[in-house]
Coordinates of C-alpha atoms in Angstrom, one line a residue:
Chain I
M1 CA -0.1 -0.4 -0.2
K2 CA 3.0 2.1 0.8
K3 CA 4.3 3.4 -3.0
T4 CA 0.9 2.7 -4.8
T5 CA -0.8 5.6 -2.5
H6 CA 3.1 6.0 -2.6
S7 CA 2.1 7.0 -6.6
C8 CA -1.3 7.8 -5.9
F9 CA -0.8 10.5 -3.9
L10 CA 2.6 12.4 -5.5
L11 CA 0.4 13.5 -8.4
I12 CA -1.9 13.9 -6.7
I13 CA 0.5 16.5 -4.3
L14 CA 2.1 17.0 -8.0
L15 CA -1.2 18.5 -8.5
I16 CA -1.9 20.6 -5.3
R17 CA 1.6 22.0 -6.5
M18 CA 0.7 22.9 -9.8
V19 CA -2.4 26.1 -8.0
P20 CA -1.6 29.2 -10.6
S21 CA -0.3 30.9 -7.7
L22 CA 2.9 30.0 -7.2
S23 CA 4.8 29.9 -10.4
S24 CA 8.6 29.4 -10.7
T25 CA 10.5 32.1 -11.7
V26 CA 14.1 30.2 -11.4
N27 CA 16.0 29.5 -14.4
Y28 CA 16.5 25.9 -14.2
T29 CA 19.4 25.0 -16.1
D30 CA 22.0 26.8 -13.3
P31 CA 21.2 27.9 -10.7
T32 CA 21.5 30.8 -8.7
L33 CA 19.5 32.9 -5.9
E34 CA 17.5 34.9 -7.0
P35 CA 16.5 37.9 -4.3
V36 CA 14.2 37.0 -1.9
A37 CA 10.6 37.7 -2.8
T38 CA 7.5 37.0 0.0
E39 CA 6.8 33.7 -2.3
N40 CA 10.6 32.1 -2.9
S41 CA 11.4 32.5 1.1
V42 CA 10.0 29.2 1.5
I43 CA 11.1 27.7 -0.9
R44 CA 15.2 29.4 0.0
Q45 CA 14.6 28.1 2.8
K46 CA 13.8 24.6 2.1
I47 CA 17.2 24.9 -0.2
I48 CA 19.6 26.7 2.6
D49 CA 17.9 23.8 4.8
S50 CA 19.4 20.8 1.7
Q51 CA 22.5 22.7 1.6
F52 CA 23.1 22.7 5.3
K53 CA 22.4 19.4 5.8
C54 CA 24.7 18.2 2.7
Y55 CA 27.7 20.0 4.1
E56 CA 26.5 18.2 8.0
R57 CA 26.9 14.7 5.6
M58 CA 30.2 15.4 3.4
N59 CA 32.0 16.6 6.8
R60 CA 30.3 13.6 8.3
A61 CA 31.1 10.4 5.6
P62 CA 34.1 9.1 5.0
P63 CA 36.8 10.1 2.4
Y64 CA 36.4 8.3 -0.8
K65 CA 38.5 4.6 -0.5
K66 CA 37.7 3.0 -3.7
K67 CA 40.6 3.7 -6.3
G68 CA 41.4 5.7 -9.9
L69 CA 40.3 9.5 -10.8
F70 CA 37.2 10.8 -8.4
C71 CA 35.0 13.8 -8.9
N72 CA 34.2 15.2 -5.4
R73 CA 31.8 15.6 -3.2
T74 CA 30.3 18.6 -4.1
W75 CA 26.6 20.8 -3.3
D76 CA 25.8 22.7 -6.3
G77 CA 22.8 24.7 -5.5
W78 CA 19.4 21.9 -5.0
L79 CA 21.0 18.7 -4.2
C80 CA 24.2 16.6 -2.5
W81 CA 26.5 15.2 -4.9
D82 CA 28.7 12.4 -3.0
D83 CA 31.9 11.3 -4.6
T84 CA 31.3 9.3 -8.0
P85 CA 34.2 7.7 -10.4
A86 CA 35.5 9.4 -13.4
G87 CA 33.3 8.9 -16.3
R88 CA 30.0 7.7 -14.5
I89 CA 27.4 9.3 -14.4
T90 CA 24.8 9.4 -10.9
A91 CA 21.7 10.3 -10.8
Q92 CA 19.2 11.2 -8.5
N93 CA 15.8 12.2 -7.5
C94 CA 14.9 16.0 -8.2
P95 CA 14.5 18.1 -5.6
D96 CA 10.9 19.3 -4.3
Y97 CA 11.4 23.4 -4.0
F98 CA 9.7 24.0 -7.2
P99 CA 6.0 23.8 -7.7
D100 CA 7.1 22.3 -10.9
F101 CA 9.4 20.4 -10.6
D102 CA 8.6 16.4 -10.5
P103 CA 10.0 14.4 -7.0
T104 CA 9.8 10.9 -9.3
E105 CA 11.9 12.0 -12.0
R106 CA 15.7 12.2 -11.3
A107 CA 18.4 14.7 -12.1
S108 CA 21.6 13.7 -13.0
K109 CA 25.1 14.7 -13.1
Y110 CA 28.6 13.5 -14.6
C111 CA 32.2 13.1 -14.3
D112 CA 33.9 12.7 -16.8
E113 CA 37.3 11.0 -17.3
T114 CA 39.5 13.0 -15.8
G115 CA 38.1 13.7 -12.2
N116 CA 36.4 17.0 -12.7
W117 CA 32.2 17.5 -12.9
F118 CA 30.9 18.1 -15.8
R119 CA 30.6 21.9 -17.0
H120 CA 28.5 23.0 -19.3
P121 CA 29.5 24.1 -22.4
E122 CA 28.3 27.9 -22.5
S123 CA 28.2 28.8 -19.9
N124 CA 32.2 27.2 -18.3
R125 CA 30.7 26.8 -15.3
T126 CA 30.6 23.0 -13.4
W127 CA 26.1 21.8 -14.3
S128 CA 24.0 19.2 -13.5
N129 CA 21.1 18.3 -15.5
Y130 CA 17.8 19.2 -14.2
T131 CA 16.1 19.5 -17.9
L132 CA 13.9 15.7 -16.5
C133 CA 12.3 17.3 -13.4
N134 CA 10.2 19.5 -15.1
S135 CA 9.6 18.2 -18.7
F136 CA 7.0 15.9 -18.8
T137 CA 5.0 18.1 -16.2
S138 CA 2.1 19.1 -17.6
E139 CA 1.0 15.6 -18.9
K140 CA 1.4 14.5 -16.0
L141 CA -0.5 17.3 -14.3
K142 CA -2.9 16.3 -16.7
M143 CA -2.7 12.5 -15.8
A144 CA -2.9 13.2 -11.6
F145 CA -6.3 14.7 -12.7
I146 CA -7.9 12.2 -14.5
L147 CA -6.8 9.8 -11.1
Y148 CA -8.3 12.1 -8.4
Y149 CA -11.5 12.3 -10.3
M150 CA -11.2 9.1 -10.8
A151 CA -10.9 7.8 -7.1
I152 CA -13.5 9.9 -5.9
V153 CA -16.1 9.0 -8.8
G154 CA -14.9 5.4 -7.2
H155 CA -15.9 5.8 -3.7
A156 CA -19.0 6.8 -5.0
L157 CA -20.0 4.9 -6.2
S158 CA -18.7 2.3 -4.3
I159 CA -21.0 3.9 -1.7
T160 CA -24.4 3.6 -3.6
S161 CA -23.2 -0.1 -4.7
L162 CA -23.0 -0.3 -0.4
L163 CA -25.9 1.2 0.2
T164 CA -28.5 -0.7 -1.9
S165 CA -26.9 -3.9 -1.0
L166 CA -27.6 -3.0 2.9
A167 CA -31.2 -1.5 1.7
I168 CA -31.6 -5.2 -0.1
F169 CA -29.8 -6.9 2.9
F170 CA -32.3 -5.1 5.5
Y171 CA -35.5 -5.4 3.7
F172 CA -35.4 -8.5 2.7
K173 CA -35.7 -10.7 5.9
S174 CA -35.7 -14.1 4.5
L175 CA -32.5 -13.4 3.4
S176 CA -31.2 -13.1 7.0
C177 CA -28.5 -15.3 8.8
Q178 CA -25.0 -15.1 10.2
R179 CA -23.0 -14.6 6.7
I180 CA -25.2 -12.1 6.1
T181 CA -25.0 -10.3 9.5
L182 CA -21.1 -10.5 8.7
H183 CA -21.4 -8.8 5.1
K184 CA -23.6 -6.0 6.5
N185 CA -20.8 -5.2 8.8
L186 CA -18.1 -5.3 5.6
F187 CA -20.0 -3.6 3.6
F188 CA -20.9 -0.7 6.6
S189 CA -17.4 -0.6 7.5
Y190 CA -16.1 -0.1 3.2
V191 CA -19.2 2.8 3.3
L192 CA -17.4 4.2 6.2
N193 CA -14.2 3.8 4.8
S194 CA -15.3 5.3 1.4
M195 CA -17.4 8.2 3.1
F196 CA -13.7 9.4 4.8
T197 CA -11.7 8.4 2.4
I198 CA -13.3 11.5 -0.1
A199 CA -13.6 14.0 2.8
H200 CA -9.8 13.9 3.1
L201 CA -9.7 13.8 -1.3
I202 CA -12.2 16.6 -0.7
A203 CA -11.1 18.5 2.6
V204 CA -8.0 17.8 2.8
V205 CA -5.8 17.5 -0.4
P206 CA -6.7 19.6 -3.2
N207 CA -6.3 21.8 0.1
P208 CA -2.0 23.4 0.8
G209 CA -3.6 26.2 3.6
L210 CA -5.1 23.9 5.6
V211 CA -2.2 21.2 4.6
K212 CA 0.6 24.0 6.7
R213 CA -1.4 25.0 8.8
D214 CA -1.4 21.8 10.6
P215 CA -4.7 21.2 12.3
V216 CA -5.5 18.0 14.8
S217 CA -8.6 18.0 13.0
C218 CA -6.7 15.9 9.7
K219 CA -4.9 13.9 11.4
V220 CA -7.7 12.8 13.5
L221 CA -9.3 12.3 10.2
Q222 CA -6.7 10.4 9.0
F223 CA -6.1 8.7 11.9
F224 CA -10.0 7.9 10.9
H225 CA -8.7 6.8 7.9
Q226 CA -6.0 4.7 9.5
Y227 CA -9.0 2.3 11.4
M228 CA -11.4 2.1 9.1
L229 CA -8.8 0.8 6.5
G230 CA -7.9 -1.5 9.2
C231 CA -11.7 -2.6 9.7
N232 CA -12.5 -3.6 5.8
Y233 CA -9.7 -6.3 6.2
F234 CA -10.5 -7.4 9.1
W235 CA -14.0 -8.3 8.5
M236 CA -12.8 -9.5 5.7
L237 CA -10.8 -12.3 8.1
C238 CA -14.4 -12.6 10.1
E239 CA -15.7 -13.4 7.1
G240 CA -13.4 -16.3 6.2
I241 CA -13.4 -16.9 9.8
Y242 CA -16.3 -18.0 10.1
L243 CA -16.2 -20.1 6.0
H244 CA -14.0 -21.5 8.1
T245 CA -15.4 -22.4 11.4
L246 CA -19.0 -23.6 9.5
I247 CA -17.0 -26.1 6.8
V248 CA -14.3 -27.8 8.6
V249 CA -13.7 -26.7 11.4
A250 CA -17.5 -28.2 12.3
V251 CA -19.3 -29.0 9.6
F252 CA -23.3 -27.4 10.8
A253 CA -22.1 -26.0 13.6
E254 CA -25.3 -23.9 14.5
E255 CA -24.8 -20.3 15.2
Q256 CA -21.7 -19.9 16.5
R257 CA -21.7 -16.1 18.6
L258 CA -20.0 -13.4 16.8
H259 CA -19.5 -11.3 19.3
W260 CA -15.6 -12.6 19.1
Y261 CA -16.2 -11.0 15.3
Y262 CA -17.6 -7.8 16.3
L263 CA -14.5 -7.5 19.1
L264 CA -12.5 -8.0 16.3
G265 CA -13.1 -6.3 13.0
W266 CA -14.9 -3.2 15.0
G267 CA -12.9 -3.6 18.0
F268 CA -9.3 -4.4 17.0
P269 CA -8.2 -2.2 14.4
L270 CA -8.4 0.7 16.7
V271 CA -4.9 -1.4 18.1
P272 CA -2.9 -0.4 14.8
A273 CA -4.1 3.0 14.6
S274 CA -3.3 4.2 18.2
I275 CA -0.3 2.5 17.9
H276 CA 0.3 4.4 14.1
A277 CA -0.4 7.5 15.8
V278 CA 1.3 7.8 18.5
A279 CA 4.0 6.3 16.0
R280 CA 3.6 9.4 13.8
A281 CA 3.6 11.8 16.6
R282 CA 6.7 11.2 18.2
Y283 CA 8.3 10.5 15.1
F284 CA 7.4 11.9 12.2
N285 CA 4.4 14.6 12.4
D286 CA 4.7 15.7 9.4
N287 CA 1.0 18.3 8.6
C288 CA -1.8 16.1 8.6
W289 CA 0.5 12.9 8.8
M290 CA 0.2 13.0 4.3
S291 CA 3.2 11.9 3.9
V292 CA 3.6 8.3 2.8
D293 CA 7.4 8.2 2.7
T294 CA 7.9 6.7 6.0
H295 CA 8.0 3.1 7.0
L296 CA 5.7 3.6 10.2
L297 CA 2.9 2.9 6.8
Y298 CA 3.9 -0.6 7.7
I299 CA 2.1 -0.2 11.6
V300 CA -1.0 -0.8 9.7
H301 CA -0.2 -2.4 6.8
G302 CA 1.6 -5.1 7.9
P303 CA -1.3 -6.5 10.2
V304 CA -3.6 -5.5 7.1
M305 CA -1.3 -8.4 5.2
A306 CA -1.1 -10.6 8.0
A307 CA -4.3 -10.4 7.8
L308 CA -5.3 -11.5 4.2
L309 CA -2.1 -13.9 4.0
V310 CA -4.2 -15.7 7.2
N311 CA -7.9 -15.5 5.2
F312 CA -5.9 -17.2 2.2
F313 CA -4.6 -19.9 4.3
F314 CA -8.1 -20.7 5.6
L315 CA -9.6 -20.0 2.5
L316 CA -7.4 -23.1 0.9
N317 CA -7.9 -24.8 3.7
I318 CA -11.1 -24.6 3.7
V319 CA -10.9 -25.5 -0.2
R320 CA -8.5 -28.9 -0.1
V321 CA -11.1 -30.3 2.8
L322 CA -14.5 -29.1 0.3
V323 CA -12.2 -31.3 -2.9
T324 CA -10.7 -34.0 -0.5
K325 CA -12.9 -35.1 2.2
L326 CA -16.3 -34.3 -0.1
R327 CA -15.7 -34.9 -3.3
D328 CA -15.8 -38.3 -3.2
T329 CA -18.8 -39.3 -1.1
H330 CA -20.7 -36.0 -1.6
R331 CA -19.6 -34.5 -4.8
A332 CA -23.7 -33.0 -4.5
E333 CA -23.0 -31.2 -1.4
S334 CA -19.3 -30.0 -2.0
N335 CA -20.1 -28.1 -5.4
M336 CA -22.5 -26.7 -2.8
Y337 CA -20.1 -25.5 -0.8
M338 CA -17.7 -24.2 -3.0
K339 CA -19.9 -21.5 -4.9
A340 CA -20.7 -20.3 -0.9
V341 CA -16.4 -19.9 -0.5
R342 CA -15.8 -19.0 -3.8
A343 CA -17.5 -15.0 -3.9
T344 CA -14.2 -14.9 -0.7
L345 CA -12.1 -16.7 -3.0
I346 CA -11.8 -14.7 -5.5
L347 CA -12.3 -11.6 -3.2
V348 CA -9.1 -12.1 -1.1
P349 CA -6.7 -12.3 -3.7
L350 CA -8.7 -9.6 -5.5
L351 CA -8.3 -6.8 -1.8
G352 CA -4.4 -7.9 -1.2
I353 CA -2.6 -8.1 -5.2
Q354 CA -1.8 -4.8 -4.4
F355 CA -0.2 -4.8 -1.9
V356 CA 2.2 -8.3 -3.5
I357 CA 2.6 -5.3 -7.1
I358 CA 2.5 -2.8 -5.5
P359 CA 6.8 -2.5 -5.2
W360 CA 7.5 -3.3 -8.9
R361 CA 6.3 0.0 -11.2
P362 CA 7.2 -0.3 -14.3
E363 CA 9.9 2.8 -15.3
N364 CA 8.6 2.9 -18.6
R365 CA 6.7 6.1 -18.8
L366 CA 3.4 3.9 -20.7
A367 CA 3.3 1.1 -19.0
G368 CA 3.7 3.1 -15.5
E369 CA 0.6 5.3 -16.7
I370 CA -1.0 1.5 -17.3
Y371 CA -0.3 0.8 -13.4
D372 CA -1.1 4.0 -11.9
Y373 CA -4.8 3.6 -13.8
I374 CA -4.9 -0.6 -12.5
M375 CA -3.1 0.7 -9.0
H376 CA -6.2 3.2 -8.6
I377 CA -8.7 1.0 -9.6
L378 CA -8.6 -1.6 -7.1
M379 CA -8.1 0.3 -4.2
H380 CA -10.9 2.9 -5.2
Y381 CA -13.7 0.4 -6.7
Q382 CA -12.9 -2.1 -4.1
G383 CA -16.0 -1.4 -2.2
L384 CA -17.2 -2.0 -5.5
L385 CA -16.3 -5.0 -6.0
V386 CA -17.2 -6.2 -2.9
A387 CA -21.2 -4.8 -3.1
T388 CA -21.4 -6.9 -6.7
I389 CA -19.7 -11.1 -5.4
F390 CA -21.2 -10.6 -2.6
C391 CA -24.8 -9.0 -3.0
F392 CA -25.7 -8.3 -6.0
F393 CA -24.2 -11.7 -7.9
N394 CA -25.3 -14.0 -4.9
G395 CA -28.7 -16.5 -6.2
E396 CA -29.9 -16.2 -2.8
V397 CA -30.9 -12.3 -3.2
Q398 CA -31.0 -12.4 -7.2
G399 CA -33.7 -14.7 -6.2
A400 CA -35.5 -12.8 -3.6
L401 CA -35.4 -9.4 -5.9
K402 CA -37.1 -11.1 -8.7
R403 CA -39.7 -12.4 -5.9
Q404 CA -40.0 -9.2 -5.1
W405 CA -40.2 -7.5 -8.5
T406 CA -43.4 -11.0 -9.6
Q407 CA -45.2 -9.8 -6.4
Y408 CA -45.6 -6.7 -7.4
K409 CA -46.2 -7.5 -11.1
T410 CA -49.4 -9.1 -9.1
Q411 CA -50.4 -6.2 -6.8
W412 CA -50.1 -4.5 -9.7
G413 CA -51.8 -6.7 -12.8
Q414 CA -54.1 -9.3 -13.1
R415 CA -51.7 -12.0 -14.3
R416 CA -49.9 -14.8 -12.4
R417 CA -52.1 -15.2 -9.5
E418 CA -52.1 -18.5 -9.3
H419 CA -47.6 -18.6 -9.4
C420 CA -48.4 -17.9 -5.3
S421 CA -50.0 -21.5 -4.9
T422 CA -47.6 -24.1 -7.0
R423 CA -45.0 -21.8 -4.6
S424 CA -46.0 -22.6 -1.6
T425 CA -46.7 -26.8 -2.3
S426 CA -42.7 -26.8 -4.3
Y427 CA -42.1 -24.6 -0.7
T428 CA -42.8 -28.8 1.1
A429 CA -41.4 -31.1 -1.8
T430 CA -37.7 -28.9 -2.8
S431 CA -37.3 -27.9 1.4
I432 CA -35.9 -31.1 2.4
T433 CA -33.6 -31.6 -0.1
E434 CA -31.7 -28.6 0.2
V435 CA -29.1 -27.7 2.7
P436 CA -28.5 -25.3 4.7
V437 CA -29.6 -21.7 4.0
Y438 CA -26.1 -20.2 5.0
L439 CA -25.0 -21.3 2.0
Y440 CA -26.0 -20.2 -1.5
H441 CA -28.6 -21.9 -3.8
H442 CA -27.7 -21.7 -7.4
D443 CA -31.6 -22.9 -8.4
S444 CA -33.4 -19.6 -7.3
N445 CA -37.2 -21.1 -7.3
N446 CA -36.9 -22.0 -3.8
E447 CA -38.4 -20.7 -0.5
Q448 CA -35.6 -20.5 1.8
L449 CA -36.6 -21.5 5.3
N450 CA -35.2 -18.5 8.0
G451 CA -32.4 -20.2 9.2
R452 CA -33.5 -23.2 10.9
Y453 CA -31.4 -26.0 10.3
V454 CA -32.7 -29.2 8.1
E455 CA -31.5 -32.3 8.9
D456 CA -31.0 -35.0 6.5
S457 CA -30.0 -37.6 5.9
E458 CA -26.9 -37.3 3.8
L459 CA -25.9 -34.5 6.4
V460 CA -25.6 -36.7 8.9
A461 CA -23.7 -39.6 6.9
L462 CA -21.5 -36.6 6.1
K463 CA -21.6 -35.6 9.9
S464 CA -19.9 -39.1 11.2
G465 CA -17.4 -39.3 8.6
E466 CA -16.0 -35.9 9.3
T467 CA -15.8 -37.1 13.3
S468 CA -14.9 -40.1 12.4
A469 CA -12.1 -38.7 9.5
Chain H
A1 CA 29.2 36.0 -23.8
H2 CA 32.6 34.5 -24.7
H3 CA 34.2 37.3 -24.8
F4 CA 32.9 38.5 -20.8
I5 CA 33.9 35.4 -19.7
A6 CA 38.0 35.9 -20.8
A7 CA 37.7 39.4 -20.2
T8 CA 37.3 38.4 -16.5
A9 CA 37.3 35.3 -15.7
C10 CA 36.9 34.0 -11.8
Q11 CA 40.0 34.9 -9.5
E12 CA 40.0 32.2 -7.1
A13 CA 42.8 33.7 -4.8
D14 CA 40.5 36.5 -4.3
Y15 CA 37.0 34.4 -4.0
S16 CA 38.5 33.1 -0.8
W17 CA 40.1 35.5 0.4
M18 CA 37.0 38.1 0.2
I19 CA 34.5 35.0 1.7
R20 CA 37.3 34.7 4.3
H21 CA 37.4 38.6 5.3
Y22 CA 33.7 39.8 4.8
C23 CA 31.6 37.2 4.9
L24 CA 33.1 34.8 7.7
K25 CA 33.5 37.6 9.4
Q26 CA 30.0 38.3 9.9
F27 CA 29.0 35.1 10.6
Q28 CA 30.9 35.0 13.5
L29 CA 29.6 37.7 14.9
S30 CA 26.0 36.9 14.3
M31 CA 27.5 33.0 15.6
E32 CA 28.5 34.4 18.7
G33 CA 25.9 36.8 19.7
I34 CA 23.8 33.5 19.4
G35 CA 26.0 31.5 22.1
Q36 CA 27.2 28.3 21.4
Q37 CA 25.1 26.7 22.9
L38 CA 22.2 26.9 20.5
W39 CA 24.4 26.7 17.7
C40 CA 22.7 23.0 16.8
D41 CA 19.7 25.2 17.5
W42 CA 18.6 25.0 13.3
D43 CA 15.6 27.6 14.3
E44 CA 18.8 29.8 16.2
T45 CA 21.0 29.7 13.5
V46 CA 19.4 29.9 10.7
G47 CA 19.1 33.3 9.9
T48 CA 22.8 33.5 10.4
Y49 CA 23.5 30.8 8.3
G50 CA 21.4 32.1 5.5
E51 CA 22.3 35.5 5.6
L52 CA 26.3 33.5 4.9
T53 CA 24.9 31.9 1.8
N54 CA 24.0 34.9 -0.3
C55 CA 27.6 37.1 1.1
T56 CA 28.8 34.5 -1.3
A57 CA 26.5 34.4 -3.6
L58 CA 27.2 38.1 -4.2
I59 CA 30.7 38.1 -3.8
A60 CA 30.5 35.3 -6.7
E61 CA 28.7 38.0 -8.4
R62 CA 30.8 40.8 -7.8
L63 CA 33.5 39.1 -9.0
D64 CA 32.0 37.0 -11.9
C65 CA 32.4 33.4 -10.3
Y66 CA 29.5 31.3 -11.2
W67 CA 27.8 30.0 -7.5
P68 CA 28.6 27.7 -6.5
N69 CA 32.2 26.2 -6.9
R70 CA 34.8 24.4 -5.0
L71 CA 36.0 27.7 -3.8
V72 CA 32.7 27.1 -1.1
D73 CA 32.5 23.7 -0.9
E74 CA 36.2 24.0 1.0
F75 CA 34.8 27.3 3.2
F76 CA 31.3 26.0 4.2
V77 CA 32.9 22.4 5.0
A78 CA 35.9 24.4 7.4
V79 CA 32.6 26.4 8.6
H80 CA 30.2 23.1 9.1
K81 CA 34.1 21.2 11.4
Q82 CA 34.3 24.8 13.4
Y83 CA 30.6 25.0 14.1
F84 CA 28.3 22.4 13.8
R85 CA 30.5 19.5 13.8
N86 CA 29.1 17.9 17.4
C87 CA 25.3 19.0 15.9
S88 CA 23.6 15.0 16.2
P89 CA 23.2 14.8 11.8
S90 CA 20.8 15.3 9.9
G91 CA 17.9 16.2 12.7
R92 CA 15.9 18.7 10.5
A93 CA 14.0 16.3 8.5
L94 CA 11.7 14.0 9.5
H95 CA 13.1 10.7 9.6
D96 CA 12.1 7.0 10.2
P97 CA 13.3 6.5 13.5
P98 CA 16.2 3.8 13.9
N99 CA 15.1 0.1 13.2
S100 CA 15.5 -1.2 17.1
I101 CA 12.4 0.8 17.7
L102 CA 10.9 1.0 13.8
C103 CA 11.0 -3.1 13.8
P104 CA 9.1 -3.2 17.3
F105 CA 6.2 -1.0 16.0
I106 CA 5.9 -2.7 12.9
L107 CA 6.4 -6.5 14.7
L108 CA 3.8 -5.9 17.8
P109 CA 1.0 -5.9 15.5
V110 CA 1.5 -7.7 13.4
L111 CA 1.5 -10.4 16.2
V112 CA -1.2 -9.1 17.8
T113 CA -2.9 -9.7 15.0
L114 CA -1.7 -13.0 14.2
L115 CA -3.0 -14.0 18.4
M116 CA -6.1 -12.2 18.4
T117 CA -7.0 -14.1 14.8
A118 CA -6.1 -17.4 17.2
L119 CA -8.3 -16.7 19.7
V120 CA -11.5 -16.2 17.7
V121 CA -11.0 -18.8 15.6
W122 CA -10.8 -21.2 19.1
R123 CA -13.8 -19.0 20.7
S124 CA -16.0 -19.6 17.9
K125 CA -14.8 -23.3 18.0
R126 CA -15.3 -23.8 20.9
S127 CA -19.0 -21.5 21.2
E128 CA -20.7 -24.3 19.0
G129 CA -22.2 -27.3 20.7
I130 CA -22.5 -30.5 17.9
V131 CA -19.6 -32.2 16.8

C-alpha cells in the first residue's frame, strides 16, 4: 500500500503544487539564488536547509577509498552529490522546491574521465542536468487530475452500491442469516471507509493552506482513515474465519456466537491505528500526516497484510477440505459449499494483490501509467466490487429480488395470481433436500427457510464421516 | 558571451580571501551573539547561515565567478567543522526512527493480529455445541 499510495499521492501532491499562484521564477538550467521575494522565501528556506544537510553529510561521510580518479563530493546549489568515480553519470531524485519539479523524476550529473564534474559548454561552469525534472509536468498534471477524479468517482460508486446492497439485506428478512450479518458489517465498514476517503480527497488534498496550518482535525481524520482501512480487511478476515469454522472445524455448526467477530472486526483495528498515531506523533509528525515516505505506515499495513495472508490460508484449507474429504462421497454438497466459498475466494486475492504488486511500478512511462490506472481501480473501486460479488451476484439475493418484482407485478396486474399457490406447494417438496440456507443456492425458485437447520440423512452421514475422519 | 568570460575570469584566490574576510567575519560575530549552546538549534542559526550563503553568492557575482563552486564547498566544509561538528546529523528533516525502534512498532501489531485471529478461531470453535 505504501508505494501505491506513494505514486497515488505524489501525483496528487503534484496536483496541489500546480496551484497557479506559485509560479516558478527560476532558471532551471543553472541554479542561482534569486533575490528574496515573499513567495520564494519558503523555497529558499528549503534550499538552505538542504545545503546545510549537504555540508554536514560531506563532513561526516568517510573519504573516498576506491582507486582511480573521482570527482569530489559537492553541493551544486540544489542537490548534494557524493564522490563519484571518473567517467560515470550519477543520478538522484529531483528536489521538490519548485511547483513544477516532479520528485519522482531523476536529476543527473556527469563526472568526466579527468575527475572533474561536467561543465556546461556555454557558461563553462559545473552543471547538473535538471531538465527531466520539469519536462513532463503538464502531462503528469493531466493524469493526476484524471486519477483524482477517478478516485472520487470510485468511492462514490462504491458508497451507492454498498448502500443499495445494505438496503436489500435489511429489507428482505428472508435472506438474513449469520453470514449475511457479517456481510452487512463488512459493507458498513466499506461505506465508512469510502466516506472518510472522499472527505480526505476533497477537504485536505487540494487545500495546501489547510495542510500548512496543520490543525488537529486533519490528523484525526487520518487516524480514522487508517482505522477504517483496518476494519475493512479485518471484516474480510472475519468472513473467512466464519466460513472456516462452518465448514472445516465443525460442519453445520449451529449458530455461532458472533461477539468475537464483532470484536475482531470493529474493535481490534483500533490497536494498529492507535499505535500508528502515537508513533507518527512522536517520530514523524509531518503536516496532517500526509506523507507516505515513512515506514511507520507499515504499522497499519503490516497487520492488514497479515490478515489477508491468514485469510487466504484459511480459504485454501477450506477448499482442500471440500475437495479431498467431500469430493468422493458427496459431490453435490461439495459443489454447493464451493459456491459459498467461491465469492470470498475471489475477493481475497483481488484485495490483496495491490499489496503484492506495489513494489514493482514499471519504469517505462506508458507501462507506468497503465500500472497507475490499474492500482487506482483496485484501490478505489473495492466497495463496488465487494457489493457486486457478495450481493448482486448472489443467487439468493437475485431470487428474492425476482420474487419481489413478481409480487409487485401481481399487486398491480391481475396476472399470475396462481404463481403464489404453486410456489407454496413446491416449498414442501423441495425444502427437504436443500442444504442449510447459510450457503448459496443456484436454483432460485425455492423458498428460503429462515436460518433453520434441515435435518437430512445425507447430512447426518456427512457429519459422522467428518468425526471419524 | 564568450568575450565576457575571457576578459573577467574568476580569480580564485581573491574570491577565497574575500569570503573569509567579509562573510566569515560577519558570521562569526552573529554566532557568538547567539551563543555556543544554541549553535545546534537550527531555528536560531538558520537566519545567520542564510546570510552567510547569500554573502558568498553576492561576492561570487561581483567577481564574476559562478556559484556554487569548489571554493564554496571547501569554505562551508570548514565552517561546518568549526561550528556544527557536534550537532546531531540530519536532525532537521523528518525521518524514520532507527530500526531498533521501528521494528518493534511494526512487529507488535502484526503479532497481536495473529494472536487475536487465533483467539477468535479458538473461541468460535468452542462456542458451537454440535460435533
